[in-house]
PDB file of C-alpha atoms in Angstrom:
ATOM      1  CA  MET D  69      26.308  -4.249  -4.654  1.00 30.00           C
ATOM      2  CA  MET D  70      22.941  -3.493  -6.216  1.00 31.00           C
ATOM      3  CA  PHE D  71      21.478  -6.043  -8.623  1.00 30.00           C
ATOM      4  CA  ILE D  72      18.748  -4.731 -10.875  1.00 30.00           C
ATOM      5  CA  PHE D  73      16.216  -7.157 -12.271  1.00 30.00           C
ATOM      6  CA  LEU D  74      14.307  -5.546 -15.111  1.00 31.00           C
ATOM      7  CA  ALA D  75      10.922  -6.972 -15.954  1.00 32.00           C
ATOM      8  CA  LEU D  76      11.106  -9.263 -18.974  1.00 29.00           C
ATOM      9  CA  PHE D  77       7.753  -8.398 -20.401  1.00 31.00           C
ATOM     10  CA  VAL D  78       5.897  -5.577 -22.067  1.00 32.00           C
ATOM     11  CA  VAL D  79       2.790  -4.392 -20.269  1.00 34.00           C
ATOM     12  CA  GLY D  80      -0.185  -2.813 -21.902  1.00 37.00           C
ATOM     13  CA  ALA D  81      -1.180   0.723 -20.981  1.00 41.00           C
ATOM     14  CA  TYR D  82      -4.093   1.396 -18.700  1.00 54.00           C
ATOM     15  CA  GLY D  83      -5.086  -2.154 -17.739  1.00 72.00           C
ATOM     16  CA  CYS D  84      -5.472  -3.066 -14.070  1.00 95.00           C
ATOM     17  CA  GLY D  85      -2.081  -3.689 -12.521  1.00 97.00           C
ATOM     18  CA  THR D  86      -0.196  -2.859 -15.738  1.00 96.00           C
ATOM     19  CA  PRO D  87       1.629   0.481 -15.528  1.00 96.00           C
ATOM     20  CA  THR D  88       2.647   2.277 -18.678  1.00 94.00           C
ATOM     21  CA  TYR D  89       6.093   2.714 -17.120  1.00 94.00           C
ATOM     22  CA  PRO D  90       6.936  -0.597 -15.375  1.00 95.00           C
ATOM     23  CA  PRO D  91       8.833  -0.321 -12.089  1.00 95.00           C
ATOM     24  CA  ILE D  92      12.543  -1.047 -12.052  1.00 92.00           C
ATOM     25  CA  LEU D  93      12.722  -3.937  -9.615  1.00 88.00           C
ATOM     26  CA  THR D  94      15.795  -4.220  -7.418  1.00 74.00           C
ATOM     27  CA  ARG D  95      16.916  -6.197  -4.395  1.00 63.00           C
ATOM     28  CA  VAL D  96      17.136  -3.061  -2.259  1.00 58.00           C
ATOM     29  CA  VAL D  97      15.194  -3.690   0.954  1.00 54.00           C
ATOM     30  CA  GLY D  98      15.651  -0.350   2.699  1.00 59.00           C
ATOM     31  CA  GLY D  99      13.794   1.825   0.226  1.00 69.00           C
ATOM     32  CA  GLU D 100      14.711   3.733  -2.926  1.00 80.00           C
ATOM     33  CA  ASP D 101      13.183   6.335  -5.205  1.00 86.00           C
ATOM     34  CA  VAL D 102      10.796   4.788  -7.707  1.00 90.00           C
ATOM     35  CA  ARG D 103      10.633   5.324 -11.426  1.00 92.00           C
ATOM     36  CA  ALA D 104       8.064   8.094 -11.915  1.00 91.00           C
ATOM     37  CA  HIS D 105       4.498   6.768 -12.280  1.00 93.00           C
ATOM     38  CA  SER D 106       5.604   3.128 -12.146  1.00 95.00           C
ATOM     39  CA  TRP D 107       3.067   2.465  -9.356  1.00 97.00           C
ATOM     40  CA  PRO D 108       0.147   4.468 -10.810  1.00 97.00           C
ATOM     41  CA  TRP D 109      -2.377   3.098  -8.296  1.00 98.00           C
ATOM     42  CA  GLN D 110      -0.505   4.576  -5.323  1.00 98.00           C
ATOM     43  CA  ILE D 111      -2.359   7.505  -3.752  1.00 98.00           C
ATOM     44  CA  SER D 112      -1.593  10.004  -1.012  1.00 97.00           C
ATOM     45  CA  LEU D 113      -4.377  10.352   1.558  1.00 97.00           C
ATOM     46  CA  GLN D 114      -4.220  13.876   2.951  1.00 96.00           C
ATOM     47  CA  TYR D 115      -6.032  15.623   5.808  1.00 97.00           C
ATOM     48  CA  LYS D 116      -6.888  19.303   6.118  1.00 97.00           C
ATOM     49  CA  SER D 117      -5.425  21.491   8.840  1.00 97.00           C
ATOM     50  CA  GLY D 118      -6.116  25.182   8.580  1.00 96.00           C
ATOM     51  CA  ASN D 119      -6.019  26.057   4.901  1.00 95.00           C
ATOM     52  CA  SER D 120      -3.576  23.325   3.917  1.00 95.00           C
ATOM     53  CA  PHE D 121      -3.601  19.566   3.336  1.00 96.00           C
ATOM     54  CA  TYR D 122      -0.963  17.201   4.718  1.00 94.00           C
ATOM     55  CA  HIS D 123      -0.013  13.646   3.788  1.00 94.00           C
ATOM     56  CA  THR D 124      -1.076  11.110   6.411  1.00 94.00           C
ATOM     57  CA  CYS D 125      -1.372   7.694   4.727  1.00 95.00           C
ATOM     58  CA  GLY D 126      -1.048   5.801   1.503  1.00 96.00           C
ATOM     59  CA  GLY D 127      -3.721   3.902  -0.364  1.00 98.00           C
ATOM     60  CA  THR D 128      -4.438   2.011  -3.559  1.00 98.00           C
ATOM     61  CA  LEU D 129      -6.711   2.877  -6.465  1.00 98.00           C
ATOM     62  CA  ILE D 130      -8.637  -0.328  -7.273  1.00 98.00           C
ATOM     63  CA  SER D 131     -11.206   1.048  -9.753  1.00 97.00           C
ATOM     64  CA  ASN D 132     -11.956   4.370 -11.408  1.00 97.00           C
ATOM     65  CA  GLU D 133     -13.703   5.593  -8.250  1.00 97.00           C
ATOM     66  CA  TRP D 134     -12.616   3.448  -5.284  1.00 98.00           C
ATOM     67  CA  VAL D 135      -9.496   3.563  -3.117  1.00 98.00           C
ATOM     68  CA  LEU D 136      -8.369   0.937  -0.610  1.00 98.00           C
ATOM     69  CA  THR D 137      -6.619   2.022   2.603  1.00 98.00           C
ATOM     70  CA  ALA D 138      -6.284   1.113   6.277  1.00 98.00           C
ATOM     71  CA  ALA D 139      -9.035   1.702   8.833  1.00 98.00           C
ATOM     72  CA  HIS D 140      -6.518   3.188  11.247  1.00 97.00           C
ATOM     73  CA  CYS D 141      -5.871   5.973   8.729  1.00 97.00           C
ATOM     74  CA  ILE D 142      -9.418   7.297   9.051  1.00 97.00           C
ATOM     75  CA  GLY D 143     -10.590   9.715  11.736  1.00 95.00           C
ATOM     76  CA  SER D 144     -14.187  10.889  11.917  1.00 90.00           C
ATOM     77  CA  SER D 145     -13.275  14.521  12.641  1.00 92.00           C
ATOM     78  CA  TYR D 146     -10.993  15.073   9.658  1.00 95.00           C
ATOM     79  CA  THR D 147     -11.558  16.418   6.162  1.00 97.00           C
ATOM     80  CA  TYR D 148      -9.664  14.376   3.586  1.00 98.00           C
ATOM     81  CA  ARG D 149      -8.637  14.494  -0.015  1.00 98.00           C
ATOM     82  CA  VAL D 150      -7.139  11.787  -2.230  1.00 98.00           C
ATOM     83  CA  TYR D 151      -4.161  12.825  -4.346  1.00 98.00           C
ATOM     84  CA  LEU D 152      -3.644  10.579  -7.376  1.00 98.00           C
ATOM     85  CA  GLY D 153      -0.761  10.499  -9.832  1.00 98.00           C
ATOM     86  CA  LYS D 154       1.769  11.906  -7.331  1.00 97.00           C
ATOM     87  CA  HIS D 155       5.496  11.263  -7.501  1.00 96.00           C
ATOM     88  CA  SER D 156       6.890  14.157  -5.459  1.00 94.00           C
ATOM     89  CA  LEU D 157       4.789  15.299  -2.505  1.00 93.00           C
ATOM     90  CA  ASP D 158       6.622  18.643  -2.403  1.00 91.00           C
ATOM     91  CA  THR D 159       5.887  19.515  -6.027  1.00 89.00           C
ATOM     92  CA  ALA D 160       2.742  21.599  -6.368  1.00 86.00           C
ATOM     93  CA  ASN D 161       0.628  21.180  -9.507  1.00 87.00           C
ATOM     94  CA  GLU D 162       2.640  18.130 -10.532  1.00 93.00           C
ATOM     95  CA  SER D 163       1.933  17.092 -14.117  1.00 91.00           C
ATOM     96  CA  GLY D 164      -0.551  14.224 -14.305  1.00 94.00           C
ATOM     97  CA  SER D 165      -1.686  14.487 -10.683  1.00 97.00           C
ATOM     98  CA  ILE D 166      -5.132  15.356  -9.378  1.00 98.00           C
ATOM     99  CA  ALA D 167      -6.694  15.850  -5.946  1.00 98.00           C
ATOM    100  CA  ILE D 168     -10.248  14.568  -5.424  1.00 98.00           C
ATOM    101  CA  SER D 169     -12.403  14.736  -2.316  1.00 98.00           C
ATOM    102  CA  PRO D 170     -14.124  11.586  -1.008  1.00 98.00           C
ATOM    103  CA  SER D 171     -17.862  11.174  -1.368  1.00 98.00           C
ATOM    104  CA  VAL D 172     -18.044   8.168   0.974  1.00 98.00           C
ATOM    105  CA  ILE D 173     -15.580   6.611   3.424  1.00 98.00           C
ATOM    106  CA  VAL D 174     -16.449   3.121   4.652  1.00 98.00           C
ATOM    107  CA  VAL D 175     -14.463   1.632   7.536  1.00 98.00           C
ATOM    108  CA  HIS D 176     -14.833  -2.112   8.126  1.00 98.00           C
ATOM    109  CA  PRO D 177     -17.650  -2.556  10.679  1.00 98.00           C
ATOM    110  CA  ASN D 178     -15.505  -4.933  12.743  1.00 98.00           C
ATOM    111  CA  TRP D 179     -12.439  -2.696  12.853  1.00 98.00           C
ATOM    112  CA  ASP D 180     -10.824  -3.311  16.258  1.00 98.00           C
ATOM    113  CA  SER D 181      -8.178  -0.678  16.958  1.00 97.00           C
ATOM    114  CA  TYR D 182      -7.155  -2.257  20.270  1.00 96.00           C
ATOM    115  CA  ASN D 183      -6.270  -5.666  18.825  1.00 96.00           C
ATOM    116  CA  ILE D 184      -5.598  -4.342  15.302  1.00 97.00           C
ATOM    117  CA  ARG D 185      -8.146  -6.513  13.530  1.00 98.00           C
ATOM    118  CA  ASN D 186      -9.925  -5.832  10.192  1.00 98.00           C
ATOM    119  CA  ASP D 187      -7.711  -2.828   9.449  1.00 98.00           C
ATOM    120  CA  ILE D 188      -9.292  -1.959   6.117  1.00 98.00           C
ATOM    121  CA  ALA D 189     -11.361   0.893   4.687  1.00 98.00           C
ATOM    122  CA  LEU D 190     -12.689   1.995   1.310  1.00 98.00           C
ATOM    123  CA  ILE D 191     -12.937   5.524  -0.048  1.00 98.00           C
ATOM    124  CA  LYS D 192     -15.265   6.415  -2.905  1.00 98.00           C
ATOM    125  CA  LEU D 193     -14.077   9.378  -4.938  1.00 98.00           C
ATOM    126  CA  SER D 194     -16.522  12.227  -5.531  1.00 98.00           C
ATOM    127  CA  SER D 195     -15.820  11.907  -9.251  1.00 98.00           C
ATOM    128  CA  PRO D 196     -14.360   8.978 -11.217  1.00 98.00           C
ATOM    129  CA  VAL D 197     -10.881   9.258 -12.700  1.00 97.00           C
ATOM    130  CA  GLN D 198      -9.764   8.456 -16.202  1.00 95.00           C
ATOM    131  CA  ASN D 199      -6.860   6.079 -16.708  1.00 96.00           C
ATOM    132  CA  THR D 200      -3.681   7.876 -17.734  1.00 96.00           C
ATOM    133  CA  ASN D 201       0.052   7.213 -17.766  1.00 96.00           C
ATOM    134  CA  ALA D 202       0.133   8.452 -14.156  1.00 97.00           C
ATOM    135  CA  ILE D 203      -3.154   7.061 -12.805  1.00 98.00           C
ATOM    136  CA  SER D 204      -4.523   3.531 -13.191  1.00 97.00           C
ATOM    137  CA  PRO D 205      -5.813   0.868 -10.777  1.00 98.00           C
ATOM    138  CA  ALA D 206      -4.118  -2.171  -9.290  1.00 98.00           C
ATOM    139  CA  CYS D 207      -5.716  -5.577  -9.610  1.00 98.00           C
ATOM    140  CA  LEU D 208      -7.282  -7.390  -6.676  1.00 98.00           C
ATOM    141  CA  PRO D 209      -6.148 -10.918  -5.794  1.00 98.00           C
ATOM    142  CA  THR D 210      -8.402 -13.956  -5.946  1.00 97.00           C
ATOM    143  CA  SER D 211     -10.562 -14.383  -2.856  1.00 98.00           C
ATOM    144  CA  GLY D 212      -8.702 -16.428  -0.245  1.00 97.00           C
ATOM    145  CA  GLU D 213      -5.427 -16.468  -2.186  1.00 98.00           C
ATOM    146  CA  THR D 214      -2.347 -17.067  -0.004  1.00 98.00           C
ATOM    147  CA  LEU D 215       1.128 -16.100  -1.109  1.00 97.00           C
ATOM    148  CA  ALA D 216       4.037 -18.509  -0.850  1.00 97.00           C
ATOM    149  CA  ASN D 217       6.729 -17.993   1.764  1.00 97.00           C
ATOM    150  CA  GLY D 218       9.426 -15.782   0.297  1.00 95.00           C
ATOM    151  CA  ALA D 219       7.245 -14.352  -2.481  1.00 96.00           C
ATOM    152  CA  PRO D 220       8.968 -11.143  -3.647  1.00 94.00           C
ATOM    153  CA  CYS D 221       6.539  -8.293  -3.013  1.00 94.00           C
ATOM    154  CA  TYR D 222       7.158  -4.555  -2.907  1.00 93.00           C
ATOM    155  CA  VAL D 223       5.852  -2.001  -0.442  1.00 92.00           C
ATOM    156  CA  THR D 224       5.477   1.559  -1.734  1.00 93.00           C
ATOM    157  CA  GLY D 225       4.844   4.866  -0.033  1.00 92.00           C
ATOM    158  CA  TRP D 226       6.173   8.172   1.220  1.00 91.00           C
ATOM    159  CA  GLY D 227       6.743   6.917   4.753  1.00 80.00           C
ATOM    160  CA  ARG D 228       9.672   7.809   6.983  1.00 71.00           C
ATOM    161  CA  LEU D 229      13.003   6.447   5.784  1.00 63.00           C
ATOM    162  CA  TRP D 230      14.177   6.018   9.376  1.00 61.00           C
ATOM    163  CA  THR D 231      12.478   6.021  12.769  1.00 59.00           C
ATOM    164  CA  GLY D 232      11.675   9.601  13.748  1.00 64.00           C
ATOM    165  CA  GLY D 233      12.765  11.003  10.393  1.00 68.00           C
ATOM    166  CA  PRO D 234      10.697  13.098   7.996  1.00 76.00           C
ATOM    167  CA  ILE D 235       8.424  11.556   5.416  1.00 80.00           C
ATOM    168  CA  ALA D 236       9.925  11.071   1.983  1.00 85.00           C
ATOM    169  CA  ASP D 237       9.349  13.590  -0.775  1.00 90.00           C
ATOM    170  CA  ILE D 238       9.751  11.118  -3.657  1.00 92.00           C
ATOM    171  CA  LEU D 239       7.671   7.935  -3.686  1.00 94.00           C
ATOM    172  CA  GLN D 240       9.727   5.000  -2.411  1.00 90.00           C
ATOM    173  CA  GLN D 241       9.698   1.264  -3.053  1.00 90.00           C
ATOM    174  CA  ALA D 242      11.239  -1.546  -1.032  1.00 88.00           C
ATOM    175  CA  LEU D 243      11.424  -5.291  -1.518  1.00 89.00           C
ATOM    176  CA  LEU D 244       9.770  -7.177   1.363  1.00 90.00           C
ATOM    177  CA  PRO D 245       9.591 -10.958   0.832  1.00 92.00           C
ATOM    178  CA  VAL D 246       6.516 -12.642   2.291  1.00 95.00           C
ATOM    179  CA  VAL D 247       6.856 -14.530   5.585  1.00 95.00           C
ATOM    180  CA  ASP D 248       4.319 -17.347   5.926  1.00 97.00           C
ATOM    181  CA  TYR D 249       1.836 -17.425   8.804  1.00 98.00           C
ATOM    182  CA  SER D 250       3.406 -20.432  10.502  1.00 97.00           C
ATOM    183  CA  THR D 251       6.668 -18.499  10.832  1.00 97.00           C
ATOM    184  CA  CYS D 252       5.243 -15.060  11.596  1.00 97.00           C
ATOM    185  CA  SER D 253       2.974 -16.394  14.358  1.00 98.00           C
ATOM    186  CA  ARG D 254       5.844 -18.037  16.264  1.00 98.00           C
ATOM    187  CA  SER D 255       6.239 -16.753  19.813  1.00 97.00           C
ATOM    188  CA  ASP D 256       9.565 -15.066  19.043  1.00 95.00           C
ATOM    189  CA  TRP D 257       8.111 -13.391  15.961  1.00 96.00           C
ATOM    190  CA  TRP D 258       4.669 -11.690  16.231  1.00 96.00           C
ATOM    191  CA  GLY D 259       2.944 -14.536  18.080  1.00 97.00           C
ATOM    192  CA  ASN D 260      -0.834 -14.237  18.394  1.00 97.00           C
ATOM    193  CA  LEU D 261      -0.809 -10.591  17.316  1.00 97.00           C
ATOM    194  CA  VAL D 262      -1.019 -11.837  13.736  1.00 98.00           C
ATOM    195  CA  THR D 263      -3.936 -13.768  12.248  1.00 98.00           C
ATOM    196  CA  THR D 264      -4.567 -15.607   9.009  1.00 98.00           C
ATOM    197  CA  ASN D 265      -6.270 -12.412   7.764  1.00 98.00           C
ATOM    198  CA  MET D 266      -2.878 -10.707   7.727  1.00 98.00           C
ATOM    199  CA  ILE D 267       0.297 -10.956   5.653  1.00 97.00           C
ATOM    200  CA  CYS D 268       3.780 -10.604   7.092  1.00 95.00           C
ATOM    201  CA  ALA D 269       6.629  -9.415   4.887  1.00 92.00           C
ATOM    202  CA  GLY D 270      10.258  -8.614   5.620  1.00 89.00           C
ATOM    203  CA  GLY D 271      11.691  -9.350   9.045  1.00 87.00           C
ATOM    204  CA  ASP D 272      15.138 -10.457   7.931  1.00 82.00           C
ATOM    205  CA  GLY D 273      16.808  -7.599   9.766  1.00 74.00           C
ATOM    206  CA  VAL D 274      18.920  -6.539   6.784  1.00 64.00           C
ATOM    207  CA  VAL D 275      18.037  -2.916   7.532  1.00 54.00           C
ATOM    208  CA  SER D 276      16.464  -1.288  10.566  1.00 39.00           C
ATOM    209  CA  SER D 277      13.683   0.487   8.702  1.00 48.00           C
ATOM    210  CA  CYS D 278      11.893   0.754   5.395  1.00 63.00           C
ATOM    211  CA  ASN D 279       9.583   3.183   3.721  1.00 59.00           C
ATOM    212  CA  GLY D 280       6.250   1.434   4.176  1.00 60.00           C
ATOM    213  CA  ASP D 281       3.458   3.942   4.685  1.00 85.00           C
ATOM    214  CA  SER D 282       0.265   3.122   6.581  1.00 93.00           C
ATOM    215  CA  GLY D 283      -2.635   2.252   4.296  1.00 96.00           C
ATOM    216  CA  GLY D 284      -0.403   1.773   1.273  1.00 96.00           C
ATOM    217  CA  PRO D 285      -0.109  -1.343  -0.886  1.00 96.00           C
ATOM    218  CA  LEU D 286       1.946  -4.504  -0.763  1.00 96.00           C
ATOM    219  CA  ASN D 287       2.386  -5.055  -4.495  1.00 97.00           C
ATOM    220  CA  CYS D 288       2.908  -8.604  -5.747  1.00 98.00           C
ATOM    221  CA  GLN D 289       3.432  -9.567  -9.384  1.00 97.00           C
ATOM    222  CA  ASN D 290       1.450 -12.177 -11.286  1.00 96.00           C
ATOM    223  CA  PRO D 291       3.027 -14.553 -13.831  1.00 95.00           C
ATOM    224  CA  ASP D 292       1.537 -12.452 -16.645  1.00 94.00           C
ATOM    225  CA  GLY D 293       3.360  -9.375 -15.348  1.00 95.00           C
ATOM    226  CA  SER D 294       0.353  -7.585 -13.825  1.00 97.00           C
ATOM    227  CA  TRP D 295       0.345  -6.468 -10.198  1.00 98.00           C
ATOM    228  CA  ASP D 296      -2.124  -7.319  -7.427  1.00 98.00           C
ATOM    229  CA  VAL D 297      -2.484  -5.375  -4.202  1.00 98.00           C
ATOM    230  CA  HIS D 298      -2.185  -8.249  -1.728  1.00 98.00           C
ATOM    231  CA  GLY D 299      -1.705  -6.202   1.415  1.00 98.00           C
ATOM    232  CA  ILE D 300      -2.507  -2.919   3.169  1.00 97.00           C
ATOM    233  CA  VAL D 301       0.214  -1.560   5.459  1.00 95.00           C
ATOM    234  CA  SER D 302      -1.160  -2.069   8.977  1.00 95.00           C
ATOM    235  CA  PHE D 303       1.516  -2.220  11.688  1.00 93.00           C
ATOM    236  CA  GLY D 304       5.142  -3.008  12.454  1.00 89.00           C
ATOM    237  CA  SER D 305       7.802  -2.826  15.108  1.00 83.00           C
ATOM    238  CA  SER D 306       8.651   0.537  16.680  1.00 77.00           C
ATOM    239  CA  ALA D 307      12.267  -0.373  15.911  1.00 73.00           C
ATOM    240  CA  GLY D 308      11.548  -0.379  12.165  1.00 69.00           C
ATOM    241  CA  CYS D 309       9.340  -2.161   9.673  1.00 70.00           C
ATOM    242  CA  ASN D 310      11.976  -4.718   8.656  1.00 73.00           C
ATOM    243  CA  TYR D 311      13.278  -5.385  12.166  1.00 82.00           C
ATOM    244  CA  TYR D 312      14.634  -8.886  12.795  1.00 88.00           C
ATOM    245  CA  LYS D 313      11.724 -11.311  13.423  1.00 92.00           C
ATOM    246  CA  LYS D 314       9.290  -8.392  13.452  1.00 92.00           C
ATOM    247  CA  PRO D 315       8.272  -8.031   9.798  1.00 92.00           C
ATOM    248  CA  SER D 316       5.796  -5.484   8.529  1.00 91.00           C
ATOM    249  CA  VAL D 317       2.219  -6.672   8.928  1.00 94.00           C
ATOM    250  CA  PHE D 318      -0.394  -6.037   6.254  1.00 96.00           C
ATOM    251  CA  THR D 319      -4.129  -6.561   6.100  1.00 98.00           C
ATOM    252  CA  LYS D 320      -4.618  -9.529   3.764  1.00 98.00           C
ATOM    253  CA  VAL D 321      -6.716  -8.165   0.909  1.00 98.00           C
ATOM    254  CA  SER D 322      -7.735 -11.599  -0.395  1.00 98.00           C
ATOM    255  CA  ALA D 323      -9.544 -12.242   2.913  1.00 98.00           C
ATOM    256  CA  TYR D 324     -11.832  -9.248   2.305  1.00 98.00           C
ATOM    257  CA  ILE D 325     -12.805  -9.573  -1.367  1.00 98.00           C
ATOM    258  CA  SER D 326     -16.481 -10.237  -0.563  1.00 98.00           C
ATOM    259  CA  TRP D 327     -16.640  -7.226   1.747  1.00 98.00           C
ATOM    260  CA  ILE D 328     -14.901  -5.023  -0.837  1.00 98.00           C
ATOM    261  CA  ASN D 329     -17.321  -6.098  -3.575  1.00 98.00           C
ATOM    262  CA  ASN D 330     -20.339  -5.600  -1.330  1.00 98.00           C
ATOM    263  CA  VAL D 331     -19.285  -2.081  -0.405  1.00 98.00           C
ATOM    264  CA  MET D 332     -18.470  -1.108  -3.972  1.00 98.00           C
ATOM    265  CA  THR D 333     -21.915  -2.239  -5.175  1.00 97.00           C
ATOM    266  CA  SER D 334     -23.781  -0.620  -2.284  1.00 97.00           C
ATOM    267  CA  TYR D 335     -22.676   3.009  -2.781  1.00 96.00           C
TER     268      TYR D 335
END
């Protein structure tokens, strides 16, 4: 049985982390279609092949010209574009959406693909965007902030709904409660693969997969109703991102606030 928990607040339009159309929050863990434009900071990072662009990763708009994503989403030989305001990937010329090319892509200098460390990158848009009903930024958490065990956060993206399946057409959301570091780093969980610069979420084994898309946000709500992007989808189990004792692992945004601010003021 599905229990729907509607937000008990009214959010203002166009502020950071305050969508015009608030998401309908449910206890569905496996992924479900979102209310259109209820996560207006979600972007689709797309690469060019031939004359067409294809979705490869998610990301988060954090200002009118900067997008946060994962370092592992970036390849030096690719041409990218950032699609903002998307709901359906298959709908061309979707109302309220816009594609913008990057002017700068900055991968963390200590990105370690072998050990999956510092999996974070920033993309500067070639032109700033205006806040609309479909496009507005998420808030950043306080530097060093750590979420409580069990905090109800939501992952969003167009990722595969099951292992080996196609990517989703409609943007998905899934509830993934936070798992604290002391639990996630146990030997029968992720062990020393996880660090204190990461966030684990999910891992209760209720479903075998979820929709989390690389580079996309882990959205966590503040007491005032606004949303912070606390995590960047980094890695998970090959058996599925909510596999028992193998929760999804996110880059912990609050551990990189100084780096984010330095990059954003340097370009």
